[in-house]
mmCIF file of C-alpha atoms in Angstrom:
data_model
loop_
_atom_site.group_PDB
_atom_site.id
_atom_site.type_symbol
_atom_site.label_atom_id
_atom_site.label_comp_id
_atom_site.label_asym_id
_atom_site.label_seq_id
_atom_site.Cartn_x
_atom_site.Cartn_y
_atom_site.Cartn_z
ATOM 1 C CA MET A 560 61.342 174.085 50.334
ATOM 2 C CA GLU A 561 64.688 175.532 49.346
ATOM 3 C CA ASN A 562 67.344 172.801 49.190
ATOM 4 C CA ARG A 563 70.369 174.244 50.962
ATOM 5 C CA ASN A 564 72.650 172.832 53.616
ATOM 6 C CA ASN A 565 75.640 174.712 54.989
ATOM 7 C CA ILE A 566 76.181 172.338 57.910
ATOM 8 C CA THR A 567 78.919 169.689 57.763
ATOM 9 C CA GLU A 568 78.918 168.872 61.485
ATOM 10 C CA PHE A 569 76.781 169.301 64.576
ATOM 11 C CA ILE A 570 77.812 170.135 68.135
ATOM 12 C CA LEU A 571 76.079 168.069 70.817
ATOM 13 C CA LEU A 572 75.502 170.007 74.039
ATOM 14 C CA GLY A 573 75.271 166.738 75.980
ATOM 15 C CA LEU A 574 73.830 166.141 79.426
ATOM 16 C CA SER A 575 75.558 168.947 81.317
ATOM 17 C CA GLN A 576 78.002 171.802 80.894
ATOM 18 C CA LYS A 577 79.659 171.202 84.291
ATOM 19 C CA LYS A 578 82.864 169.161 84.129
ATOM 20 C CA GLU A 579 82.402 167.580 87.566
ATOM 21 C CA ILE A 580 78.964 166.247 86.607
ATOM 22 C CA GLU A 581 80.297 165.009 83.271
ATOM 23 C CA VAL A 582 83.084 163.016 84.947
ATOM 24 C CA LEU A 583 80.574 161.464 87.345
ATOM 25 C CA CYS A 584 78.253 160.632 84.438
ATOM 26 C CA PHE A 585 81.194 159.145 82.520
ATOM 27 C CA LEU A 586 81.884 156.637 85.308
ATOM 28 C CA LEU A 587 78.181 155.886 85.772
ATOM 29 C CA PHE A 588 77.376 155.274 82.102
ATOM 30 C CA LEU A 589 80.591 153.363 81.504
ATOM 31 C CA LEU A 590 79.515 150.928 84.219
ATOM 32 C CA CYS A 591 75.992 150.863 82.753
ATOM 33 C CA TYR A 592 77.311 150.035 79.275
ATOM 34 C CA ILE A 593 79.537 147.256 80.646
ATOM 35 C CA ALA A 594 76.483 145.863 82.470
ATOM 36 C CA ILE A 595 74.445 146.088 79.241
ATOM 37 C CA LEU A 596 77.119 144.178 77.295
ATOM 38 C CA ILE A 597 77.560 141.460 79.920
ATOM 39 C CA GLY A 598 73.844 141.059 80.706
ATOM 40 C CA ASN A 599 72.530 140.901 77.150
ATOM 41 C CA LEU A 600 75.389 138.751 75.843
ATOM 42 C CA LEU A 601 74.861 136.359 78.758
ATOM 43 C CA VAL A 602 71.155 136.054 77.959
ATOM 44 C CA MET A 603 71.820 135.537 74.227
ATOM 45 C CA ILE A 604 74.547 132.923 74.731
ATOM 46 C CA SER A 605 72.655 131.091 77.502
ATOM 47 C CA ILE A 606 69.547 130.738 75.324
ATOM 48 C CA THR A 607 71.417 129.895 72.103
ATOM 49 C CA CYS A 608 73.546 127.217 73.794
ATOM 50 C CA SER A 609 70.608 125.499 75.493
ATOM 51 C CA GLN A 610 67.296 123.887 74.624
ATOM 52 C CA LEU A 611 65.554 127.164 75.446
ATOM 53 C CA ILE A 612 66.206 128.354 71.903
ATOM 54 C CA ASN A 613 63.481 125.904 70.773
ATOM 55 C CA HIS A 614 60.881 127.696 72.912
ATOM 56 C CA PRO A 615 59.299 130.718 71.173
ATOM 57 C CA MET A 616 59.365 132.911 74.302
ATOM 58 C CA TYR A 617 63.129 132.489 74.751
ATOM 59 C CA PHE A 618 63.700 132.637 70.996
ATOM 60 C CA PHE A 619 62.149 136.120 71.030
ATOM 61 C CA LEU A 620 64.033 137.015 74.209
ATOM 62 C CA SER A 621 67.393 136.253 72.570
ATOM 63 C CA PHE A 622 66.541 138.603 69.687
ATOM 64 C CA LEU A 623 65.273 141.228 72.144
ATOM 65 C CA SER A 624 68.661 141.120 73.874
ATOM 66 C CA LEU A 625 70.396 141.470 70.511
ATOM 67 C CA ALA A 626 68.153 144.438 69.613
ATOM 68 C CA ASP A 627 68.841 146.007 73.038
ATOM 69 C CA LEU A 628 72.573 145.612 72.538
ATOM 70 C CA CYS A 629 72.560 147.131 69.041
ATOM 71 C CA TYR A 630 70.110 149.859 70.050
ATOM 72 C CA THR A 631 72.112 151.163 72.999
ATOM 73 C CA THR A 632 75.402 150.835 71.074
ATOM 74 C CA THR A 633 74.184 153.430 68.578
ATOM 75 C CA VAL A 634 74.067 156.011 71.377
ATOM 76 C CA THR A 635 75.903 155.033 74.575
ATOM 77 C CA PRO A 636 79.562 154.703 73.393
ATOM 78 C CA LYS A 637 79.358 158.149 71.754
ATOM 79 C CA LEU A 638 77.772 159.547 74.927
ATOM 80 C CA ILE A 639 80.553 158.094 77.111
ATOM 81 C CA ILE A 640 83.327 159.467 74.880
ATOM 82 C CA ASP A 641 81.713 162.909 74.650
ATOM 83 C CA LEU A 642 81.476 163.208 78.441
ATOM 84 C CA LEU A 643 85.276 163.576 78.556
ATOM 85 C CA ALA A 644 85.613 165.568 75.321
ATOM 86 C CA GLU A 645 86.090 169.321 75.287
ATOM 87 C CA LYS A 646 83.973 169.655 72.142
ATOM 88 C CA LYS A 647 81.222 167.162 71.405
ATOM 89 C CA VAL A 648 81.150 167.009 67.612
ATOM 90 C CA ILE A 649 79.342 164.674 65.233
ATOM 91 C CA SER A 650 79.514 164.933 61.442
ATOM 92 C CA TYR A 651 76.362 165.485 59.379
ATOM 93 C CA ASN A 652 76.636 161.983 57.907
ATOM 94 C CA GLY A 653 77.354 160.520 61.350
ATOM 95 C CA CYS A 654 74.319 162.296 62.767
ATOM 96 C CA MET A 655 71.993 160.966 60.092
ATOM 97 C CA THR A 656 73.471 157.469 60.440
ATOM 98 C CA GLN A 657 72.943 157.543 64.207
ATOM 99 C CA LEU A 658 69.342 158.695 63.765
ATOM 100 C CA PHE A 659 68.611 155.923 61.257
ATOM 101 C CA THR A 660 70.231 153.078 63.219
ATOM 102 C CA MET A 661 68.741 154.166 66.537
ATOM 103 C CA HIS A 662 65.194 154.212 65.171
ATOM 104 C CA PHE A 663 65.832 151.007 63.224
ATOM 105 C CA PHE A 664 66.829 148.955 66.269
ATOM 106 C CA GLY A 665 64.288 150.773 68.447
ATOM 107 C CA GLY A 666 61.545 149.872 65.982
ATOM 108 C CA ILE A 667 62.690 146.240 65.949
ATOM 109 C CA GLU A 668 62.508 146.188 69.749
ATOM 110 C CA VAL A 669 58.950 147.562 69.713
ATOM 111 C CA PHE A 670 57.777 144.839 67.316
ATOM 112 C CA ILE A 671 59.637 142.056 69.158
ATOM 113 C CA LEU A 672 57.943 143.110 72.402
ATOM 114 C CA THR A 673 54.642 142.877 70.525
ATOM 115 C CA GLY A 674 55.587 139.393 69.318
ATOM 116 C CA MET A 675 56.438 138.337 72.873
ATOM 117 C CA ALA A 676 53.059 139.583 74.090
ATOM 118 C CA TYR A 677 51.330 137.613 71.324
ATOM 119 C CA ASP A 678 53.314 134.510 72.326
ATOM 120 C CA ARG A 679 52.101 134.831 75.919
ATOM 121 C CA TYR A 680 48.533 135.432 74.728
ATOM 122 C CA VAL A 681 48.554 132.228 72.655
ATOM 123 C CA ALA A 682 50.251 130.214 75.434
ATOM 124 C CA ILE A 683 47.699 131.248 78.067
ATOM 125 C CA CYS A 684 44.493 131.823 76.094
ATOM 126 C CA LYS A 685 44.912 129.102 73.444
ATOM 127 C CA PRO A 686 47.207 126.498 75.024
ATOM 128 C CA LEU A 687 45.917 123.555 72.938
ATOM 129 C CA HIS A 688 46.872 125.304 69.696
ATOM 130 C CA TYR A 689 50.136 126.814 70.960
ATOM 131 C CA THR A 690 52.589 124.521 69.148
ATOM 132 C CA LEU A 691 50.656 124.881 65.895
ATOM 133 C CA ILE A 692 50.332 128.663 66.039
ATOM 134 C CA MET A 693 53.830 129.398 67.369
ATOM 135 C CA SER A 694 55.767 127.101 65.032
ATOM 136 C CA ARG A 695 59.425 127.873 64.311
ATOM 137 C CA TRP A 696 58.806 129.196 60.808
ATOM 138 C CA LYS A 697 56.130 131.552 62.161
ATOM 139 C CA CYS A 698 58.554 132.795 64.834
ATOM 140 C CA ASP A 699 61.180 133.362 62.133
ATOM 141 C CA ALA A 700 58.584 135.216 60.066
ATOM 142 C CA MET A 701 57.707 137.430 63.044
ATOM 143 C CA ILE A 702 61.375 138.331 63.549
ATOM 144 C CA ALA A 703 61.720 139.111 59.835
ATOM 145 C CA ALA A 704 58.555 141.230 60.000
ATOM 146 C CA SER A 705 59.973 143.062 63.052
ATOM 147 C CA CYS A 706 63.125 143.915 61.104
ATOM 148 C CA PHE A 707 61.089 145.075 58.105
ATOM 149 C CA GLY A 708 58.794 147.146 60.330
ATOM 150 C CA GLY A 709 61.802 148.682 62.080
ATOM 151 C CA PHE A 710 63.309 149.565 58.705
ATOM 152 C CA LEU A 711 60.113 151.236 57.458
ATOM 153 C CA HIS A 712 59.800 153.271 60.662
ATOM 154 C CA SER A 713 63.472 154.269 60.622
ATOM 155 C CA PHE A 714 63.520 155.098 56.924
ATOM 156 C CA GLY A 715 60.530 157.396 57.442
ATOM 157 C CA GLN A 716 62.304 159.271 60.262
ATOM 158 C CA PHE A 717 65.510 159.402 58.232
ATOM 159 C CA LEU A 718 63.739 160.907 55.204
ATOM 160 C CA LEU A 719 62.041 163.559 57.328
ATOM 161 C CA ALA A 720 65.406 164.630 58.774
ATOM 162 C CA ILE A 721 67.562 164.445 55.663
ATOM 163 C CA VAL A 722 65.301 166.543 53.409
ATOM 164 C CA LEU A 723 65.444 169.492 55.813
ATOM 165 C CA PRO A 724 67.819 172.380 55.029
ATOM 166 C CA TYR A 725 70.304 173.232 57.809
ATOM 167 C CA CYS A 726 72.046 176.581 57.532
ATOM 168 C CA GLY A 727 73.006 177.306 61.148
ATOM 169 C CA PRO A 728 73.192 177.295 64.100
ATOM 170 C CA ASN A 729 74.509 173.746 64.464
ATOM 171 C CA GLU A 730 74.180 173.104 68.219
ATOM 172 C CA ILE A 731 71.937 170.158 69.134
ATOM 173 C CA ASP A 732 70.623 170.417 72.692
ATOM 174 C CA HIS A 733 70.807 166.667 73.270
ATOM 175 C CA PHE A 734 73.347 163.857 73.706
ATOM 176 C CA PHE A 735 72.456 162.165 70.400
ATOM 177 C CA CYS A 736 70.877 163.024 67.050
ATOM 178 C CA ASP A 737 67.111 162.762 67.027
ATOM 179 C CA VAL A 738 64.373 164.255 64.899
ATOM 180 C CA TYR A 739 62.882 166.814 67.301
ATOM 181 C CA PRO A 740 66.210 168.530 68.163
ATOM 182 C CA LEU A 741 67.055 168.599 64.440
ATOM 183 C CA LEU A 742 63.718 170.231 63.602
ATOM 184 C CA LYS A 743 64.746 173.192 65.782
ATOM 185 C CA LEU A 744 67.871 173.711 63.626
ATOM 186 C CA ALA A 745 66.139 173.550 60.256
ATOM 187 C CA CYS A 746 65.922 176.920 58.472
ATOM 188 C CA THR A 747 62.386 176.341 57.206
ATOM 189 C CA ASP A 748 58.878 175.867 58.562
ATOM 190 C CA THR A 749 58.805 172.402 60.161
ATOM 191 C CA SER A 750 55.207 172.302 61.421
ATOM 192 C CA ARG A 751 54.091 169.756 58.823
ATOM 193 C CA ILE A 752 57.254 167.677 59.291
ATOM 194 C CA GLY A 753 56.549 167.680 63.040
ATOM 195 C CA LEU A 754 53.082 166.221 62.440
ATOM 196 C CA LEU A 755 54.609 163.472 60.295
ATOM 197 C CA VAL A 756 57.094 162.666 63.095
ATOM 198 C CA ILE A 757 54.220 162.378 65.563
ATOM 199 C CA ALA A 758 52.347 160.115 63.139
ATOM 200 C CA ASN A 759 55.433 157.937 62.609
ATOM 201 C CA SER A 760 56.929 157.634 66.091
ATOM 202 C CA GLY A 761 54.236 158.859 68.470
ATOM 203 C CA LEU A 762 51.220 157.214 66.906
ATOM 204 C CA MET A 763 53.066 153.949 66.242
ATOM 205 C CA GLY A 764 54.299 153.817 69.833
ATOM 206 C CA LEU A 765 50.905 154.729 71.284
ATOM 207 C CA VAL A 766 48.959 152.180 69.211
ATOM 208 C CA THR A 767 51.490 149.451 70.007
ATOM 209 C CA PHE A 768 51.405 150.308 73.724
ATOM 210 C CA VAL A 769 47.583 150.195 73.802
ATOM 211 C CA VAL A 770 47.569 146.852 71.946
ATOM 212 C CA LEU A 771 50.077 145.446 74.445
ATOM 213 C CA LEU A 772 48.026 146.654 77.420
ATOM 214 C CA VAL A 773 44.820 145.177 75.967
ATOM 215 C CA SER A 774 46.542 141.838 75.275
ATOM 216 C CA TYR A 775 47.847 141.632 78.841
ATOM 217 C CA ALA A 776 44.416 142.597 80.181
ATOM 218 C CA VAL A 777 42.913 139.669 78.233
ATOM 219 C CA ILE A 778 45.676 137.395 79.557
ATOM 220 C CA LEU A 779 45.039 138.464 83.167
ATOM 221 C CA TYR A 780 41.297 137.922 82.714
ATOM 222 C CA THR A 781 41.899 134.425 81.313
ATOM 223 C CA LEU A 782 44.193 133.537 84.238
ATOM 224 C CA ARG A 783 41.245 133.684 86.634
ATOM 225 C CA SER A 784 40.266 130.156 85.575
ATOM 226 C CA TYR A 785 43.773 128.740 86.142
ATOM 227 C CA SER A 786 44.903 126.873 89.234
ATOM 228 C CA ALA A 787 46.864 128.863 91.826
ATOM 229 C CA GLU A 788 50.188 127.270 90.853
ATOM 230 C CA ASN A 789 49.751 127.794 87.102
ATOM 231 C CA ARG A 790 48.414 131.294 87.697
ATOM 232 C CA HIS A 791 51.502 132.200 89.733
ATOM 233 C CA LYS A 792 53.849 130.861 87.053
ATOM 234 C CA ALA A 793 52.055 132.709 84.246
ATOM 235 C CA LEU A 794 51.858 135.933 86.262
ATOM 236 C CA SER A 795 55.585 135.745 86.958
ATOM 237 C CA THR A 796 56.353 135.667 83.220
ATOM 238 C CA CYS A 797 53.766 138.290 82.279
ATOM 239 C CA SER A 798 54.841 140.684 85.041
ATOM 240 C CA SER A 799 58.381 140.625 83.622
ATOM 241 C CA HIS A 800 57.044 141.482 80.154
ATOM 242 C CA ILE A 801 54.799 144.253 81.482
ATOM 243 C CA THR A 802 57.693 145.789 83.456
ATOM 244 C CA VAL A 803 59.909 145.844 80.353
ATOM 245 C CA VAL A 804 57.100 147.335 78.236
ATOM 246 C CA VAL A 805 56.418 150.131 80.728
ATOM 247 C CA LEU A 806 60.130 150.942 81.161
ATOM 248 C CA PHE A 807 60.556 151.257 77.403
ATOM 249 C CA PHE A 808 57.276 152.834 76.302
ATOM 250 C CA ALA A 809 56.526 155.326 79.102
ATOM 251 C CA PRO A 810 59.500 157.668 78.445
ATOM 252 C CA LEU A 811 59.248 157.091 74.687
ATOM 253 C CA LEU A 812 55.604 158.188 74.633
ATOM 254 C CA PHE A 813 56.398 161.229 76.795
ATOM 255 C CA ILE A 814 58.785 162.475 74.106
ATOM 256 C CA TYR A 815 57.003 161.553 70.877
ATOM 257 C CA VAL A 816 53.275 161.801 71.689
ATOM 258 C CA ARG A 817 53.171 165.590 71.810
ATOM 259 C CA PRO A 818 53.737 168.552 69.466
ATOM 260 C CA ALA A 819 57.217 168.720 67.907
ATOM 261 C CA THR A 820 58.968 170.531 70.741
ATOM 262 C CA THR A 821 61.948 169.780 72.962
ATOM 263 C CA LEU A 822 61.930 170.026 76.752
ATOM 264 C CA PRO A 823 64.826 169.939 79.255
ATOM 265 C CA GLU A 824 63.362 166.712 80.677
ATOM 266 C CA ASP A 825 63.732 164.956 77.308
ATOM 267 C CA LYS A 826 67.369 164.060 77.989
ATOM 268 C CA VAL A 827 66.498 162.309 81.248
ATOM 269 C CA PHE A 828 63.609 160.388 79.681
ATOM 270 C CA ALA A 829 65.768 159.471 76.670
ATOM 271 C CA LEU A 830 68.302 157.907 79.049
ATOM 272 C CA PHE A 831 65.606 155.508 80.236
ATOM 273 C CA TYR A 832 64.942 153.921 76.849
ATOM 274 C CA THR A 833 68.503 154.160 75.491
ATOM 275 C CA VAL A 834 70.509 153.082 78.583
ATOM 276 C CA ILE A 835 68.436 152.130 81.630
ATOM 277 C CA ALA A 836 65.926 149.773 79.953
ATOM 278 C CA PRO A 837 68.579 147.786 77.991
ATOM 279 C CA MET A 838 70.547 147.418 81.242
ATOM 280 C CA LEU A 839 67.573 146.272 83.349
ATOM 281 C CA ASN A 840 65.942 143.946 80.789
ATOM 282 C CA PRO A 841 68.356 141.008 81.360
ATOM 283 C CA LEU A 842 67.856 141.310 85.127
ATOM 284 C CA ILE A 843 64.067 141.506 84.835
ATOM 285 C CA TYR A 844 63.896 138.416 82.614
ATOM 286 C CA THR A 845 66.318 136.284 84.649
ATOM 287 C CA LEU A 846 65.768 137.100 88.340
ATOM 288 C CA ARG A 847 62.265 135.559 88.448
ATOM 289 C CA ASN A 848 62.772 132.950 85.727
ATOM 290 C CA MET A 849 64.067 129.592 86.930
ATOM 291 C CA GLU A 850 64.666 128.251 83.401
ATOM 292 C CA MET A 851 66.899 131.224 82.553
ATOM 293 C CA LYS A 852 68.758 130.833 85.841
ATOM 294 C CA ASN A 853 69.382 127.147 85.109
ATOM 295 C CA ALA A 854 70.574 127.928 81.567
ATOM 296 C CA ILE A 855 73.014 130.552 82.873
ATOM 297 C CA ARG A 856 74.187 128.186 85.616
ATOM 298 C CA LYS A 857 74.847 125.394 83.084
ATOM 299 C CA LEU A 858 76.726 127.811 80.822
ATOM 300 C CA TRP A 859 78.842 128.986 83.756
ATOM 301 C CA CYS A 860 79.599 125.411 84.824
ATOM 302 C CA HIS A 861 80.526 124.502 81.238
ATOM 303 C CA VAL A 862 82.903 127.471 80.960
ATOM 304 C CA MET A 863 84.508 126.795 84.344
ATOM 305 C CA GLY A 864 84.776 123.077 83.525
ATOM 306 C CA SER A 865 86.561 123.872 80.252
ATOM 307 C CA LYS A 866 89.028 126.087 82.154
ATOM 308 C CA ASP A 867 89.731 123.291 84.659
ATOM 309 C CA ILE A 868 90.465 120.843 81.825
ATOM 310 C CA ASN A 869 92.895 123.275 80.218
#
């Protein structure tokens, strides 16, 4: 492969070329990003400032909210600014940095979701050994492993993109830098690189998704022996997890579990796992969870009480 690179910046074509649609999208995604910030920060602070932080499920949930917040921040602020910009430009270094950080935090989220599924499996299928298996140091180790796994995944994607020669054109038909759109701009044969991308992102996502589905199938089978009240409580928690998993993995698999090509629908599906899922996750985990509602209520009362004293 000839090592040449004449590109110093890329032009992002964004979501639409029509100004009226871009203005409407600007208002919509600005509100979405504000909701993401408020929702995920509220979940993180409510868990950290309460006894829920000592429970593995909520311990993982606080880190999931942090991963969501970091993940969407790698893409959404740039998207919002570009919707009002005449020319949507990102430097070569900025593009590679965005690709690395997005896959890093996305990988962390995938592994944290796996950890949360394992937590529910242990709690429901092995309740007598739950406190021994899900000890704090093991939870810390799982978070550390999630970060390491996210780094390995991201570094692999980053290497595949950075070794490619780019000599023009420099227009990326997307609203952020990702591997598949960059493969189209590379002035070399990228068929082998495309297979490596599928193996890294697509295969990892597919295997993880199948493992999650199997674990929840085992959980649902085990719940048959539970009382109606306990079954309802466990199903309420598991249904929240399953909803989050489907919202995140379904569009992700649509994009990465296929040959290295780009489709017009990719932008819409990418919005689901970069903006929509991080915005809905706090709602999904709090609306049907009484403990989270109580933690948020106590935090609100504490804040309002402090204001009254001042």
